[in-house]
Amino acid sequence: MSSFEDADTEETVTCLQMTVYHPGQSQCGIFQSIRFFNREKLPSSEVVKFGRNSNICRYTFQDKQVSRVQFSLQLFKKFNSSVLSFEIKNMSKKTNLIVDSRELGYLNKMDLPYRCMVRFGEYQFLMEKEDGESLEFFETQFILSPRSLLEENNWPPHRPIPEYGIYSLCSSQSSFPTEMDENES
């Protein structure tokens, strides 16, 4: 028998692909610590944190408007299922996390849909899950979008809410409040 015949069967790995966008991404270096386009393999037991504190978070944003720990993702397996799922939890006391149209306050969590838009402030993440067989590992992959994901994917607009009423220097929004009719999107 050859070594090829004796080799273990390679399992496919669940991958969470995250396409990201921020209007100030080209000037401010917000995503400079994220490696784009490469798949990163992580143990399935790891809770993946996103925020500005590089000592705590695996993925950091160079932006003082982001909380030290903004949100976390954790892999889990539902009862009587072989498919791995992600749950997303808002870890910010200052800013709500919007998953599609659901708003999560501090410590609120929910199952991450297969394809969804995650937003906070002016950050936009299109998250898409690709199922795999492995229970030991999963992968993450980041893609940088050159334009707004809300416009590109026809998601309903949602105005970002600044923390404490102050926009960052990289903000593309006006610092003046805008009145909207409640029937407008």
mmCIF file of C-alpha atoms in Angstrom:
data_model
loop_
_atom_site.group_PDB
_atom_site.id
_atom_site.type_symbol
_atom_site.label_atom_id
_atom_site.label_comp_id
_atom_site.label_asym_id
_atom_site.label_seq_id
_atom_site.Cartn_x
_atom_site.Cartn_y
_atom_site.Cartn_z
ATOM 1 C CA MET A 1 0.000 0.000 0.000
ATOM 2 C CA SER A 2 1.270 3.470 -0.809
ATOM 3 C CA SER A 3 1.464 6.341 1.658
ATOM 4 C CA PHE A 4 -1.281 8.029 -0.363
ATOM 5 C CA GLU A 5 -3.667 5.171 0.420
ATOM 6 C CA ASP A 6 -2.768 5.256 4.140
ATOM 7 C CA ALA A 7 -3.134 9.027 4.477
ATOM 8 C CA ASP A 8 -6.019 10.414 6.524
ATOM 9 C CA THR A 9 -8.921 11.826 4.572
ATOM 10 C CA GLU A 10 -8.703 15.584 4.639
ATOM 11 C CA GLU A 11 -11.777 17.192 6.177
ATOM 12 C CA THR A 12 -13.236 20.388 4.852
ATOM 13 C CA VAL A 13 -13.215 23.272 7.323
ATOM 14 C CA THR A 14 -16.040 25.711 8.099
ATOM 15 C CA CYS A 15 -15.021 29.161 6.873
ATOM 16 C CA LEU A 16 -16.434 32.542 7.831
ATOM 17 C CA GLN A 17 -15.738 35.011 5.034
ATOM 18 C CA MET A 18 -15.982 38.647 6.128
ATOM 19 C CA THR A 19 -16.101 41.414 3.556
ATOM 20 C CA VAL A 20 -15.449 44.702 5.360
ATOM 21 C CA TYR A 21 -15.970 48.367 4.599
ATOM 22 C CA HIS A 22 -15.514 51.703 6.402
ATOM 23 C CA PRO A 23 -15.751 55.066 4.588
ATOM 24 C CA GLY A 24 -12.395 56.199 6.040
ATOM 25 C CA GLN A 25 -10.498 52.965 5.337
ATOM 26 C CA SER A 26 -8.135 54.407 2.722
ATOM 27 C CA GLN A 27 -6.984 57.448 4.757
ATOM 28 C CA CYS A 28 -6.943 56.212 8.332
ATOM 29 C CA GLY A 29 -5.358 52.751 8.228
ATOM 30 C CA ILE A 30 -8.267 51.370 10.256
ATOM 31 C CA PHE A 31 -7.766 47.829 8.944
ATOM 32 C CA GLN A 32 -3.941 47.866 8.825
ATOM 33 C CA SER A 33 -3.589 44.971 11.280
ATOM 34 C CA ILE A 34 -5.932 42.654 9.339
ATOM 35 C CA ARG A 35 -4.473 40.327 6.723
ATOM 36 C CA PHE A 36 -6.804 40.362 3.746
ATOM 37 C CA PHE A 37 -7.510 37.453 1.372
ATOM 38 C CA ASN A 38 -5.587 34.842 3.436
ATOM 39 C CA ARG A 39 -7.529 32.127 5.239
ATOM 40 C CA GLU A 40 -6.569 31.828 8.901
ATOM 41 C CA LYS A 41 -7.116 28.467 10.616
ATOM 42 C CA LEU A 42 -8.269 28.661 14.246
ATOM 43 C CA PRO A 43 -9.172 26.039 16.871
ATOM 44 C CA SER A 44 -12.937 25.557 17.171
ATOM 45 C CA SER A 45 -12.778 26.256 20.921
ATOM 46 C CA GLU A 46 -11.482 29.805 20.388
ATOM 47 C CA VAL A 47 -13.744 32.790 21.070
ATOM 48 C CA VAL A 48 -12.745 35.310 18.396
ATOM 49 C CA LYS A 49 -12.825 38.907 19.601
ATOM 50 C CA PHE A 50 -12.879 42.060 17.488
ATOM 51 C CA GLY A 51 -12.021 45.515 18.844
ATOM 52 C CA ARG A 52 -9.187 47.952 19.365
ATOM 53 C CA ASN A 53 -7.256 46.217 22.189
ATOM 54 C CA SER A 54 -4.551 44.072 20.570
ATOM 55 C CA ASN A 55 -3.846 42.247 23.866
ATOM 56 C CA ILE A 56 -7.390 40.833 23.983
ATOM 57 C CA CYS A 57 -8.660 40.850 20.384
ATOM 58 C CA ARG A 58 -7.530 38.631 17.538
ATOM 59 C CA TYR A 59 -8.723 41.201 14.979
ATOM 60 C CA THR A 60 -8.091 44.857 15.792
ATOM 61 C CA PHE A 61 -9.244 48.149 14.320
ATOM 62 C CA GLN A 62 -7.035 51.248 14.537
ATOM 63 C CA ASP A 63 -9.873 53.569 15.559
ATOM 64 C CA LYS A 64 -10.567 55.202 18.947
ATOM 65 C CA GLN A 65 -14.316 55.095 18.220
ATOM 66 C CA VAL A 66 -14.183 51.278 18.451
ATOM 67 C CA SER A 67 -14.544 49.694 21.896
ATOM 68 C CA ARG A 68 -11.629 47.774 23.405
ATOM 69 C CA VAL A 69 -13.693 44.652 22.684
ATOM 70 C CA GLN A 70 -16.482 45.437 20.209
ATOM 71 C CA PHE A 71 -17.943 41.969 19.547
ATOM 72 C CA SER A 72 -17.089 38.283 19.673
ATOM 73 C CA LEU A 73 -17.799 35.222 17.559
ATOM 74 C CA GLN A 74 -17.951 31.705 18.947
ATOM 75 C CA LEU A 75 -18.417 28.424 17.144
ATOM 76 C CA PHE A 76 -20.959 25.906 18.409
ATOM 77 C CA LYS A 77 -22.863 22.831 17.261
ATOM 78 C CA LYS A 78 -26.631 22.633 17.636
ATOM 79 C CA PHE A 79 -28.144 19.500 19.183
ATOM 80 C CA ASN A 80 -28.665 16.676 16.676
ATOM 81 C CA SER A 81 -26.731 18.528 13.984
ATOM 82 C CA SER A 82 -23.364 17.934 12.389
ATOM 83 C CA VAL A 83 -23.197 21.521 11.102
ATOM 84 C CA LEU A 84 -21.163 24.117 12.996
ATOM 85 C CA SER A 85 -22.729 27.523 13.590
ATOM 86 C CA PHE A 86 -21.472 30.856 14.896
ATOM 87 C CA GLU A 87 -22.967 33.010 17.588
ATOM 88 C CA ILE A 88 -22.229 36.721 17.702
ATOM 89 C CA LYS A 89 -22.204 38.714 20.947
ATOM 90 C CA ASN A 90 -22.036 42.468 21.407
ATOM 91 C CA MET A 91 -19.261 43.235 23.912
ATOM 92 C CA SER A 92 -19.513 47.043 23.707
ATOM 93 C CA LYS A 93 -21.237 49.016 26.459
ATOM 94 C CA LYS A 94 -21.268 52.124 24.228
ATOM 95 C CA THR A 95 -22.476 50.952 20.824
ATOM 96 C CA ASN A 96 -25.212 48.589 19.705
ATOM 97 C CA LEU A 97 -24.374 45.930 17.148
ATOM 98 C CA ILE A 98 -26.796 45.525 14.246
ATOM 99 C CA VAL A 99 -27.072 42.065 12.685
ATOM 100 C CA ASP A 100 -29.230 42.451 9.565
ATOM 101 C CA SER A 101 -32.111 44.391 11.154
ATOM 102 C CA ARG A 102 -31.738 43.133 14.763
ATOM 103 C CA GLU A 103 -30.084 45.430 17.253
ATOM 104 C CA LEU A 104 -27.982 43.802 19.963
ATOM 105 C CA GLY A 105 -27.220 45.719 23.157
ATOM 106 C CA TYR A 106 -24.337 45.001 25.516
ATOM 107 C CA LEU A 107 -23.907 41.230 26.114
ATOM 108 C CA ASN A 108 -26.835 40.345 23.818
ATOM 109 C CA LYS A 109 -26.059 37.458 21.487
ATOM 110 C CA MET A 110 -27.685 35.585 18.621
ATOM 111 C CA ASP A 111 -26.972 32.866 16.083
ATOM 112 C CA LEU A 112 -25.223 34.305 13.059
ATOM 113 C CA PRO A 113 -27.228 33.660 9.862
ATOM 114 C CA TYR A 114 -25.423 32.016 6.914
ATOM 115 C CA ARG A 115 -25.272 35.391 5.184
ATOM 116 C CA CYS A 116 -25.808 38.654 7.044
ATOM 117 C CA MET A 117 -24.760 42.269 7.389
ATOM 118 C CA VAL A 118 -23.170 43.218 10.720
ATOM 119 C CA ARG A 119 -22.806 46.929 11.495
ATOM 120 C CA PHE A 120 -21.693 49.281 14.234
ATOM 121 C CA GLY A 121 -20.840 52.947 13.821
ATOM 122 C CA GLU A 122 -19.721 53.303 10.197
ATOM 123 C CA TYR A 123 -18.330 49.751 10.001
ATOM 124 C CA GLN A 124 -19.994 47.248 7.672
ATOM 125 C CA PHE A 125 -19.274 43.499 7.592
ATOM 126 C CA LEU A 126 -20.877 41.137 5.118
ATOM 127 C CA MET A 127 -20.475 37.749 6.820
ATOM 128 C CA GLU A 128 -20.934 34.561 4.822
ATOM 129 C CA LYS A 129 -20.482 31.067 6.237
ATOM 130 C CA GLU A 130 -19.234 28.129 4.189
ATOM 131 C CA ASP A 131 -19.938 24.784 5.898
ATOM 132 C CA GLY A 132 -17.202 22.241 6.561
ATOM 133 C CA GLU A 133 -16.849 18.833 8.218
ATOM 134 C CA SER A 134 -14.088 19.450 10.777
ATOM 135 C CA LEU A 135 -15.081 19.886 14.419
ATOM 136 C CA GLU A 136 -11.501 20.742 15.440
ATOM 137 C CA PHE A 137 -10.881 23.878 13.354
ATOM 138 C CA PHE A 138 -12.533 26.686 11.434
ATOM 139 C CA GLU A 139 -11.178 29.402 9.176
ATOM 140 C CA THR A 140 -11.677 33.126 8.792
ATOM 141 C CA GLN A 141 -11.045 35.137 5.659
ATOM 142 C CA PHE A 142 -11.240 38.925 5.230
ATOM 143 C CA ILE A 143 -11.939 40.791 2.006
ATOM 144 C CA LEU A 144 -11.753 44.587 1.741
ATOM 145 C CA SER A 145 -14.602 46.155 -0.204
ATOM 146 C CA PRO A 146 -13.825 49.358 -2.144
ATOM 147 C CA ARG A 147 -17.418 50.606 -1.709
ATOM 148 C CA SER A 148 -20.292 50.526 0.752
ATOM 149 C CA LEU A 149 -21.670 47.024 1.268
ATOM 150 C CA LEU A 150 -25.116 48.443 2.019
ATOM 151 C CA GLU A 151 -25.337 49.951 -1.469
ATOM 152 C CA GLU A 152 -23.600 47.075 -3.224
ATOM 153 C CA ASN A 153 -25.889 44.407 -1.703
ATOM 154 C CA ASN A 154 -29.127 46.471 -1.571
ATOM 155 C CA TRP A 155 -29.402 46.304 2.221
ATOM 156 C CA PRO A 156 -31.759 48.842 3.811
ATOM 157 C CA PRO A 157 -29.770 51.869 4.971
ATOM 158 C CA HIS A 158 -29.243 52.492 8.659
ATOM 159 C CA ARG A 159 -27.613 55.683 9.809
ATOM 160 C CA PRO A 160 -24.650 55.029 12.119
ATOM 161 C CA ILE A 161 -25.083 56.275 15.665
ATOM 162 C CA PRO A 162 -21.962 58.065 16.897
ATOM 163 C CA GLU A 163 -20.659 57.255 20.344
ATOM 164 C CA TYR A 164 -21.436 60.135 22.702
ATOM 165 C CA GLY A 165 -22.549 62.219 19.713
ATOM 166 C CA ILE A 166 -19.015 62.638 18.328
ATOM 167 C CA TYR A 167 -17.889 61.369 14.951
ATOM 168 C CA SER A 168 -14.332 60.205 14.382
ATOM 169 C CA LEU A 169 -11.913 62.241 12.291
ATOM 170 C CA CYS A 170 -12.301 59.638 9.574
ATOM 171 C CA SER A 171 -16.067 60.021 9.531
ATOM 172 C CA SER A 172 -17.762 60.778 6.249
ATOM 173 C CA GLN A 173 -20.953 61.887 8.028
ATOM 174 C CA SER A 174 -21.900 65.440 8.910
ATOM 175 C CA SER A 175 -21.684 66.293 12.606
ATOM 176 C CA PHE A 176 -25.155 67.865 12.431
ATOM 177 C CA PRO A 177 -28.223 65.791 13.275
ATOM 178 C CA THR A 178 -30.586 65.026 10.404
ATOM 179 C CA GLU A 179 -34.342 64.897 10.742
ATOM 180 C CA MET A 180 -36.059 61.978 9.056
ATOM 181 C CA ASP A 181 -39.681 61.185 8.489
ATOM 182 C CA GLU A 182 -40.518 57.888 10.230
ATOM 183 C CA ASN A 183 -41.696 56.480 6.856
ATOM 184 C CA GLU A 184 -38.276 57.023 5.257
ATOM 185 C CA SER A 185 -35.853 54.085 5.173
#
